[in-house]
Short mmCIF file of C-alpha atoms in Angstrom, two decimals:
data_model
loop_
_atom_site.label_atom_id
_atom_site.label_comp_id
_atom_site.label_asym_id
_atom_site.label_seq_id
_atom_site.Cartn_x
_atom_site.Cartn_y
_atom_site.Cartn_z
CA UNK A 1 63.57 112.72 8.87
CA UNK A 2 60.12 113.00 10.77
CA UNK A 3 60.50 109.50 12.56
CA UNK A 4 64.29 110.57 13.82
CA UNK A 5 62.86 113.69 15.26
CA UNK A 6 59.72 112.05 16.68
CA UNK A 7 62.06 108.84 18.14
CA UNK A 8 64.29 112.00 19.62
CA UNK A 9 61.17 113.07 21.34
CA UNK A 10 60.13 110.29 22.84
CA UNK A 11 63.45 109.48 24.32
CA UNK A 12 63.39 112.70 25.77
CA UNK A 13 59.94 112.73 27.16
CA UNK A 14 60.68 109.16 29.07
CA UNK A 15 64.16 110.42 30.24
CA UNK A 16 62.24 113.45 31.89
CA UNK A 17 59.51 111.06 33.05
CA UNK A 18 62.01 109.20 35.25
CA UNK A 19 63.90 112.00 36.53
CA UNK A 20 60.59 113.50 37.67
CA UNK A 21 59.54 110.49 39.58
CA UNK A 22 63.03 109.96 41.19
CA UNK A 23 62.62 113.05 43.04
CA UNK A 24 59.04 115.04 44.47
CA UNK A 25 57.90 117.89 42.43
CA UNK A 26 57.58 121.17 43.86
CA UNK A 27 53.94 122.69 43.81
CA UNK A 28 52.35 126.04 43.74
CA UNK A 29 49.47 126.83 45.78
CA UNK A 30 46.46 126.30 45.54
CA UNK A 31 46.97 122.41 46.30
CA UNK A 32 44.04 120.16 47.01
CA UNK A 33 44.75 116.61 48.96
CA UNK A 34 42.45 114.35 50.89
CA UNK A 35 43.44 113.21 54.50
CA UNK A 36 40.96 111.43 56.66
CA UNK A 37 37.33 112.61 55.74
CA UNK A 38 38.40 115.82 54.39
CA UNK A 39 39.11 116.97 51.27
CA UNK A 40 41.89 119.92 51.91
CA UNK A 41 42.81 122.89 49.71
CA UNK A 42 45.46 125.04 50.87
CA UNK A 43 45.23 128.19 48.88
CA UNK A 44 48.10 130.64 49.89
CA UNK A 45 50.91 130.53 52.79
CA UNK A 46 52.50 133.98 53.70
CA UNK A 47 55.14 134.37 56.13
CA UNK A 48 57.18 137.38 57.78
CA UNK A 49 54.47 139.17 59.74
CA UNK A 50 55.71 139.79 63.41
CA UNK A 51 52.40 140.47 65.07
CA UNK A 52 48.65 139.92 64.52
CA UNK A 53 45.14 141.77 65.15
CA UNK A 54 44.74 145.36 66.07
CA UNK A 55 45.97 147.76 68.74
CA UNK A 56 43.70 146.42 71.45
CA UNK A 57 43.44 142.53 70.45
CA UNK A 58 46.96 141.25 69.29
CA UNK A 59 49.97 138.85 69.41
CA UNK A 60 53.31 139.31 68.78
CA UNK A 61 55.51 136.21 67.38
CA UNK A 62 58.73 134.45 69.08
CA UNK A 63 59.55 134.48 65.27
CA UNK A 64 57.60 135.41 62.58
CA UNK A 65 53.76 134.07 61.63
CA UNK A 66 52.96 132.21 58.63
CA UNK A 67 49.26 132.26 57.48
CA UNK A 68 47.85 129.28 55.60
CA UNK A 69 44.64 129.66 53.85
CA UNK A 70 42.76 126.89 53.36
CA UNK A 71 39.39 125.49 52.82
CA UNK A 72 38.38 121.57 53.95
CA UNK A 73 35.49 119.61 52.64
CA UNK A 74 33.37 117.17 54.73
CA UNK A 75 33.82 113.87 52.49
CA UNK A 76 31.25 111.83 55.09
CA UNK A 77 27.73 111.22 55.41
CA UNK A 78 27.94 112.91 58.75
CA UNK A 79 28.94 116.00 60.47
CA UNK A 80 32.47 115.51 61.38
CA UNK A 81 35.50 117.99 63.68
CA UNK A 82 37.89 119.71 61.31
CA UNK A 83 41.44 118.38 62.48
CA UNK A 84 43.04 121.84 61.70
CA UNK A 85 45.34 120.79 64.17
CA UNK A 86 46.36 117.64 61.92
CA UNK A 87 48.13 120.02 59.76
CA UNK A 88 52.11 120.94 59.93
CA UNK A 89 54.15 123.14 58.48
CA UNK A 90 57.73 121.41 57.60
CA UNK A 91 60.51 123.32 57.07
CA UNK A 92 63.88 122.97 54.68
CA UNK A 93 65.65 121.64 57.65
CA UNK A 94 62.52 119.20 58.64
CA UNK A 95 61.49 121.09 61.42
CA UNK A 96 57.82 120.47 62.28
CA UNK A 97 55.41 123.55 63.13
CA UNK A 98 51.82 122.70 64.74
CA UNK A 99 48.66 125.33 64.14
CA UNK A 100 48.72 128.02 67.02
CA UNK A 101 44.89 127.47 66.97
CA UNK A 102 44.40 130.08 69.25
CA UNK A 103 46.18 132.92 67.21
CA UNK A 104 43.27 132.51 64.37
CA UNK A 105 41.15 134.42 66.73
CA UNK A 106 43.19 137.46 65.46
CA UNK A 107 42.60 137.43 61.85
CA UNK A 108 38.92 135.85 62.41
CA UNK A 109 39.48 133.18 60.18
CA UNK A 110 38.94 130.20 62.59
CA UNK A 111 39.33 126.69 61.77
CA UNK A 112 39.40 125.69 65.57
CA UNK A 113 36.89 122.83 66.86
CA UNK A 114 34.75 123.79 63.93
CA UNK A 115 32.18 121.30 63.42
CA UNK A 116 31.27 120.74 59.36
CA UNK A 117 28.43 119.08 58.26
CA UNK A 118 28.25 116.21 55.37
CA UNK A 119 29.36 117.24 52.41
CA UNK A 120 29.91 121.57 53.56
CA UNK A 121 33.34 123.19 53.18
CA UNK A 122 34.40 125.58 55.46
CA UNK A 123 37.30 128.40 54.68
CA UNK A 124 39.77 129.78 57.24
CA UNK A 125 43.21 129.92 57.97
CA UNK A 126 45.68 128.46 60.44
CA UNK A 127 48.39 130.44 62.10
CA UNK A 128 51.88 129.20 62.32
CA UNK A 129 54.85 130.78 65.08
CA UNK A 130 58.12 129.94 63.39
CA UNK A 131 61.53 131.13 63.87
CA UNK A 132 62.55 134.33 61.51
CA UNK A 133 63.57 133.14 58.25
CA UNK A 134 62.46 130.20 57.99
CA UNK A 135 61.69 128.51 54.57
CA UNK A 136 58.79 126.14 54.62
CA UNK A 137 58.52 123.44 51.94
CA UNK A 138 56.42 120.96 52.74
CA UNK A 139 52.86 120.89 54.29
CA UNK A 140 51.68 117.55 56.06
CA UNK A 141 48.13 116.42 56.82
CA UNK A 142 48.02 113.54 59.77
CA UNK A 143 46.47 110.09 58.28
CA UNK A 144 45.20 109.57 62.00
CA UNK A 145 45.67 106.44 64.01
CA UNK A 146 45.39 104.24 60.88
CA UNK A 147 45.86 106.25 57.63
CA UNK A 148 49.00 107.72 56.35
CA UNK A 149 49.56 110.99 56.48
CA UNK A 150 49.39 113.32 52.91
CA UNK A 151 52.53 115.49 52.29
CA UNK A 152 52.46 118.67 49.97
CA UNK A 153 56.03 119.67 48.78
CA UNK A 154 55.79 123.24 47.93
#
C-alpha cells in the first residue's frame, strides 16, 4: 500500500512540474532579479493614487500613479549609474509603461541618475503614470545593448 501511495505521489509531482513549466508562475513581491550591473529587489507595487506630493509641490496623474519600491545593488568593481529608466511595467494587454523619473522627487525616493559605488545598494522608488484601472502583470528590466531582458510576472 505504501509503495502504491508513493508511486501516486511521484506521478502527481511529475505532472505538476510539467504544468508549472508550461506557463510562467505568478510571483509575489518582494522579488530579486539580476540585470546588467545590478541586482534589483522589487519590494512593493502600489497603484491608484491620482496625485502625489504635498499642497505646494505636487503632480496630478493623467490616469493613476503606480509606485514601485525597490533597491538595487551594484555588482561590479566600479561605480555605475543606476538605470532606473530601464525598468518597465507591463499591463495585462501588453502595454509598456516607463518610469517618470522626475515624479520620484515628489516622494523623496529618487533613483534618477544616481551613481552607485561598487558593492553598495541604493533604495528608492519609481513612479509610473498609467491609465485608471490598469492591471500591472509584469516588471521588465532591460538587458542593455548586449544582454537579455529580465521579466518578473506578478
